[in-house]
PDB file of C-alpha atoms in Angstrom:
ATOM      1  CA  MET A   1       7.040  -6.484 -72.619  1.00 63.00           C
ATOM      2  CA  ALA A   2       6.631  -2.785 -73.008  1.00 62.00           C
ATOM      3  CA  ARG A   3       4.317  -3.029 -75.511  1.00 62.00           C
ATOM      4  CA  ARG A   4       1.969  -5.584 -73.555  1.00 60.00           C
ATOM      5  CA  LEU A   5       2.335  -2.948 -70.844  1.00 52.00           C
ATOM      6  CA  VAL A   6       0.997  -0.532 -72.776  1.00 49.00           C
ATOM      7  CA  VAL A   7      -1.524  -2.409 -74.463  1.00 49.00           C
ATOM      8  CA  PHE A   8      -3.079  -3.379 -70.957  1.00 49.00           C
ATOM      9  CA  GLY A   9      -2.881  -0.289 -69.637  1.00 45.00           C
ATOM     10  CA  VAL A  10      -5.157   1.323 -73.059  1.00 43.00           C
ATOM     11  CA  VAL A  11      -7.470  -1.518 -72.091  1.00 44.00           C
ATOM     12  CA  VAL A  12      -7.770  -1.042 -68.668  1.00 43.00           C
ATOM     13  CA  LEU A  13      -8.051   3.103 -69.111  1.00 40.00           C
ATOM     14  CA  ALA A  14     -10.620   2.032 -71.332  1.00 44.00           C
ATOM     15  CA  LEU A  15     -12.765  -0.272 -69.185  1.00 42.00           C
ATOM     16  CA  ALA A  16     -12.432   2.684 -66.708  1.00 45.00           C
ATOM     17  CA  LEU A  17     -14.357   5.000 -68.459  1.00 42.00           C
ATOM     18  CA  GLY A  18     -16.946   3.161 -69.781  1.00 48.00           C
ATOM     19  CA  GLY A  19     -17.673   2.188 -66.042  1.00 47.00           C
ATOM     20  CA  LEU A  20     -17.673   6.194 -65.165  1.00 39.00           C
ATOM     21  CA  ARG A  21     -19.808   6.882 -68.514  1.00 46.00           C
ATOM     22  CA  TRP A  22     -22.505   4.255 -67.111  1.00 39.00           C
ATOM     23  CA  GLY A  23     -22.196   5.255 -63.293  1.00 43.00           C
ATOM     24  CA  VAL A  24     -23.012   8.570 -64.498  1.00 43.00           C
ATOM     25  CA  GLN A  25     -26.012   7.518 -67.045  1.00 44.00           C
ATOM     26  CA  HIS A  26     -27.290   5.462 -63.806  1.00 42.00           C
ATOM     27  CA  PHE A  27     -27.201   8.449 -61.490  1.00 48.00           C
ATOM     28  CA  MET A  28     -29.062  10.935 -64.222  1.00 46.00           C
ATOM     29  CA  ASP A  29     -31.608   7.296 -65.201  1.00 47.00           C
ATOM     30  CA  SER A  30     -32.172   7.746 -61.400  1.00 52.00           C
ATOM     31  CA  ALA A  31     -32.667  10.814 -60.311  1.00 53.00           C
ATOM     32  CA  THR A  32     -34.613  11.565 -63.776  1.00 61.00           C
ATOM     33  CA  ALA A  33     -36.791   9.413 -62.670  1.00 59.00           C
ATOM     34  CA  ASN A  34     -37.007  10.005 -58.767  1.00 74.00           C
ATOM     35  CA  PRO A  35     -38.184  13.520 -57.793  1.00 73.00           C
ATOM     36  CA  ALA A  36     -37.118  12.462 -54.568  1.00 81.00           C
ATOM     37  CA  PHE A  37     -34.156  11.178 -55.406  1.00 87.00           C
ATOM     38  CA  PHE A  38     -32.621  13.632 -53.383  1.00 91.00           C
ATOM     39  CA  GLU A  39     -34.628  12.938 -50.112  1.00 94.00           C
ATOM     40  CA  GLU A  40     -31.391  12.214 -47.851  1.00 94.00           C
ATOM     41  CA  ALA A  41     -29.949  15.934 -48.666  1.00 93.00           C
ATOM     42  CA  ILE A  42     -33.359  17.791 -48.251  1.00 94.00           C
ATOM     43  CA  VAL A  43     -33.870  15.690 -44.802  1.00 95.00           C
ATOM     44  CA  ALA A  44     -30.356  17.060 -44.033  1.00 95.00           C
ATOM     45  CA  PHE A  45     -31.151  20.426 -44.382  1.00 94.00           C
ATOM     46  CA  GLU A  46     -34.831  20.073 -42.223  1.00 95.00           C
ATOM     47  CA  GLU A  47     -32.201  18.856 -39.503  1.00 95.00           C
ATOM     48  CA  ALA A  48     -29.585  21.672 -40.153  1.00 94.00           C
ATOM     49  CA  ASP A  49     -32.927  24.267 -40.153  1.00 94.00           C
ATOM     50  CA  ARG A  50     -34.042  22.398 -36.829  1.00 93.00           C
ATOM     51  CA  ALA A  51     -30.349  22.496 -35.080  1.00 95.00           C
ATOM     52  CA  LYS A  52     -30.107  26.165 -35.739  1.00 91.00           C
ATOM     53  CA  THR A  53     -32.960  27.740 -37.214  1.00 88.00           C
ATOM     54  CA  PRO A  54     -32.154  30.779 -39.904  1.00 87.00           C
ATOM     55  CA  ALA A  55     -33.597  33.998 -39.123  1.00 90.00           C
ATOM     56  CA  PRO A  56     -36.450  34.632 -41.872  1.00 93.00           C
ATOM     57  CA  GLY A  57     -35.111  37.534 -44.496  1.00 95.00           C
ATOM     58  CA  ALA A  58     -31.973  36.007 -46.009  1.00 97.00           C
ATOM     59  CA  ILE A  59     -31.611  35.056 -49.593  1.00 98.00           C
ATOM     60  CA  LEU A  60     -31.982  31.544 -50.420  1.00 97.00           C
ATOM     61  CA  PHE A  61     -29.684  30.137 -53.100  1.00 97.00           C
ATOM     62  CA  VAL A  62     -30.687  26.811 -53.708  1.00 96.00           C
ATOM     63  CA  GLY A  63     -30.588  24.380 -57.189  1.00 93.00           C
ATOM     64  CA  SER A  64     -27.614  22.326 -58.156  1.00 91.00           C
ATOM     65  CA  SER A  65     -23.766  21.091 -57.505  1.00 90.00           C
ATOM     66  CA  SER A  66     -23.364  24.624 -58.586  1.00 92.00           C
ATOM     67  CA  ILE A  67     -24.948  25.989 -55.465  1.00 94.00           C
ATOM     68  CA  ARG A  68     -24.304  23.004 -53.285  1.00 93.00           C
ATOM     69  CA  TYR A  69     -20.090  23.608 -53.232  1.00 93.00           C
ATOM     70  CA  TRP A  70     -19.909  27.293 -53.321  1.00 95.00           C
ATOM     71  CA  ASP A  71     -17.948  26.552 -50.511  1.00 93.00           C
ATOM     72  CA  ASP A  72     -17.395  30.515 -49.105  1.00 96.00           C
ATOM     73  CA  LEU A  73     -21.328  31.773 -50.641  1.00 96.00           C
ATOM     74  CA  ALA A  74     -21.688  33.282 -46.603  1.00 96.00           C
ATOM     75  CA  GLY A  75     -18.677  35.406 -47.690  1.00 97.00           C
ATOM     76  CA  ASP A  76     -18.752  36.162 -51.147  1.00 97.00           C
ATOM     77  CA  MET A  77     -22.328  37.804 -50.401  1.00 97.00           C
ATOM     78  CA  ALA A  78     -21.606  39.502 -46.971  1.00 97.00           C
ATOM     79  CA  PRO A  79     -22.628  41.410 -45.564  1.00 97.00           C
ATOM     80  CA  LEU A  80     -25.805  40.174 -47.358  1.00 97.00           C
ATOM     81  CA  ARG A  81     -27.247  37.335 -44.992  1.00 96.00           C
ATOM     82  CA  VAL A  82     -27.792  33.692 -47.116  1.00 97.00           C
ATOM     83  CA  VAL A  83     -28.940  30.054 -46.738  1.00 96.00           C
ATOM     84  CA  ASN A  84     -26.963  27.711 -48.464  1.00 95.00           C
ATOM     85  CA  ARG A  85     -29.517  24.890 -50.176  1.00 95.00           C
ATOM     86  CA  GLY A  86     -28.178  23.210 -53.102  1.00 94.00           C
ATOM     87  CA  PHE A  87     -28.220  19.472 -53.896  1.00 91.00           C
ATOM     88  CA  GLY A  88     -25.454  18.461 -56.638  1.00 82.00           C
ATOM     89  CA  GLY A  89     -26.818  16.997 -59.065  1.00 87.00           C
ATOM     90  CA  ALA A  90     -30.308  18.406 -59.107  1.00 91.00           C
ATOM     91  CA  GLN A  91     -32.875  19.220 -62.070  1.00 93.00           C
ATOM     92  CA  PHE A  92     -34.995  21.815 -62.022  1.00 91.00           C
ATOM     93  CA  SER A  93     -38.015  19.023 -61.469  1.00 92.00           C
ATOM     94  CA  HIS A  94     -35.913  18.281 -57.904  1.00 93.00           C
ATOM     95  CA  VAL A  95     -35.967  21.665 -57.056  1.00 94.00           C
ATOM     96  CA  LEU A  96     -39.388  21.995 -57.365  1.00 93.00           C
ATOM     97  CA  HIS A  97     -40.493  18.576 -55.935  1.00 93.00           C
ATOM     98  CA  ASN A  98     -39.092  20.049 -52.678  1.00 95.00           C
ATOM     99  CA  LEU A  99     -39.628  24.063 -52.434  1.00 95.00           C
ATOM    100  CA  GLU A 100     -42.064  24.262 -49.927  1.00 95.00           C
ATOM    101  CA  ARG A 101     -39.494  21.865 -47.716  1.00 95.00           C
ATOM    102  CA  VAL A 102     -36.469  23.890 -48.730  1.00 94.00           C
ATOM    103  CA  ILE A 103     -37.756  27.899 -49.856  1.00 95.00           C
ATOM    104  CA  VAL A 104     -41.122  28.121 -48.018  1.00 95.00           C
ATOM    105  CA  PRO A 105     -39.396  27.979 -44.137  1.00 94.00           C
ATOM    106  CA  HIS A 106     -36.718  30.032 -44.659  1.00 95.00           C
ATOM    107  CA  ALA A 107     -39.038  33.232 -45.766  1.00 96.00           C
ATOM    108  CA  PRO A 108     -36.468  35.082 -47.734  1.00 97.00           C
ATOM    109  CA  ARG A 109     -36.458  37.866 -48.881  1.00 97.00           C
ATOM    110  CA  ALA A 110     -35.030  36.887 -52.328  1.00 98.00           C
ATOM    111  CA  VAL A 111     -34.364  33.259 -53.751  1.00 98.00           C
ATOM    112  CA  VAL A 112     -31.225  32.729 -56.284  1.00 97.00           C
ATOM    113  CA  VAL A 113     -32.167  29.243 -58.317  1.00 96.00           C
ATOM    114  CA  TYR A 114     -29.451  27.529 -60.328  1.00 95.00           C
ATOM    115  CA  ALA A 115     -30.780  25.049 -62.261  1.00 93.00           C
ATOM    116  CA  GLY A 116     -31.905  23.220 -65.560  1.00 91.00           C
ATOM    117  CA  ASP A 117     -28.226  21.806 -67.038  1.00 90.00           C
ATOM    118  CA  ASN A 118     -28.593  18.725 -65.189  1.00 91.00           C
ATOM    119  CA  ASP A 119     -32.318  18.887 -66.692  1.00 90.00           C
ATOM    120  CA  LEU A 120     -30.723  18.890 -70.239  1.00 90.00           C
ATOM    121  CA  ALA A 121     -28.122  15.805 -69.528  1.00 87.00           C
ATOM    122  CA  GLU A 122     -27.895  13.286 -71.657  1.00 83.00           C
ATOM    123  CA  GLY A 123     -30.156   9.914 -70.973  1.00 81.00           C
ATOM    124  CA  THR A 124     -32.831  12.508 -69.125  1.00 86.00           C
ATOM    125  CA  GLY A 125     -35.194  12.863 -72.040  1.00 89.00           C
ATOM    126  CA  LYS A 126     -35.749  15.545 -71.066  1.00 91.00           C
ATOM    127  CA  ASP A 127     -35.659  19.361 -73.593  1.00 92.00           C
ATOM    128  CA  ALA A 128     -35.453  23.078 -73.460  1.00 92.00           C
ATOM    129  CA  ALA A 129     -39.205  22.919 -73.475  1.00 94.00           C
ATOM    130  CA  ARG A 130     -39.773  20.724 -70.660  1.00 92.00           C
ATOM    131  CA  VAL A 131     -37.156  22.449 -68.207  1.00 93.00           C
ATOM    132  CA  PHE A 132     -39.055  25.801 -68.829  1.00 94.00           C
ATOM    133  CA  ALA A 133     -42.221  24.543 -68.053  1.00 95.00           C
ATOM    134  CA  ASP A 134     -40.699  23.398 -64.531  1.00 94.00           C
ATOM    135  CA  TYR A 135     -38.762  26.221 -64.228  1.00 94.00           C
ATOM    136  CA  GLN A 136     -42.771  28.157 -64.688  1.00 96.00           C
ATOM    137  CA  ALA A 137     -44.137  26.193 -62.371  1.00 96.00           C
ATOM    138  CA  PHE A 138     -41.509  26.563 -59.679  1.00 96.00           C
ATOM    139  CA  VAL A 139     -42.290  30.475 -60.107  1.00 97.00           C
ATOM    140  CA  ALA A 140     -45.311  29.574 -59.873  1.00 97.00           C
ATOM    141  CA  GLY A 141     -45.107  27.571 -56.560  1.00 96.00           C
ATOM    142  CA  VAL A 142     -42.889  30.381 -55.262  1.00 97.00           C
ATOM    143  CA  ARG A 143     -45.418  32.962 -55.853  1.00 97.00           C
ATOM    144  CA  ALA A 144     -48.464  31.363 -54.748  1.00 97.00           C
ATOM    145  CA  HIS A 145     -46.401  31.916 -50.934  1.00 97.00           C
ATOM    146  CA  PHE A 146     -44.368  34.632 -51.924  1.00 97.00           C
ATOM    147  CA  PRO A 147     -46.478  37.218 -54.530  1.00 97.00           C
ATOM    148  CA  ASP A 148     -43.597  39.541 -54.510  1.00 96.00           C
ATOM    149  CA  LEU A 149     -40.277  37.697 -53.889  1.00 97.00           C
ATOM    150  CA  PRO A 150     -37.618  38.507 -56.081  1.00 98.00           C
ATOM    151  CA  ILE A 151     -36.556  35.425 -58.316  1.00 97.00           C
ATOM    152  CA  TYR A 152     -32.821  35.357 -59.499  1.00 96.00           C
TER     153      TYR A 152
END
């Protein structure tokens, strides 16, 4: 009886891990194929900005979940004024796609961007050259609006 329970447990664990891997892969495939994948998060940023417009001149943090889940960004960066515009799972192409809506309206004094690692995850089909090209396009897009803006 104990042996059957162990075998059953191993089978259930294997199925669960397989399902998790499929779910992550499906997420990455869907996100990679659709630059507007995070539209819901971007709309939420726009609604938050309409409800309480951040003053221009803050340092804007943008990128993937490392930014999104930085719980005490404002406290950690005090006394600097910051705005958190991270959206979980973002690839550089998503940040680039949403530049006009996420960065430009804030007229920041600097931008801190963390993106690129999700681009290189298994299943995206992207390589380092593609990520670098997206980064270069991002910098060019920022520079088109703010020629001297520091980008970190």
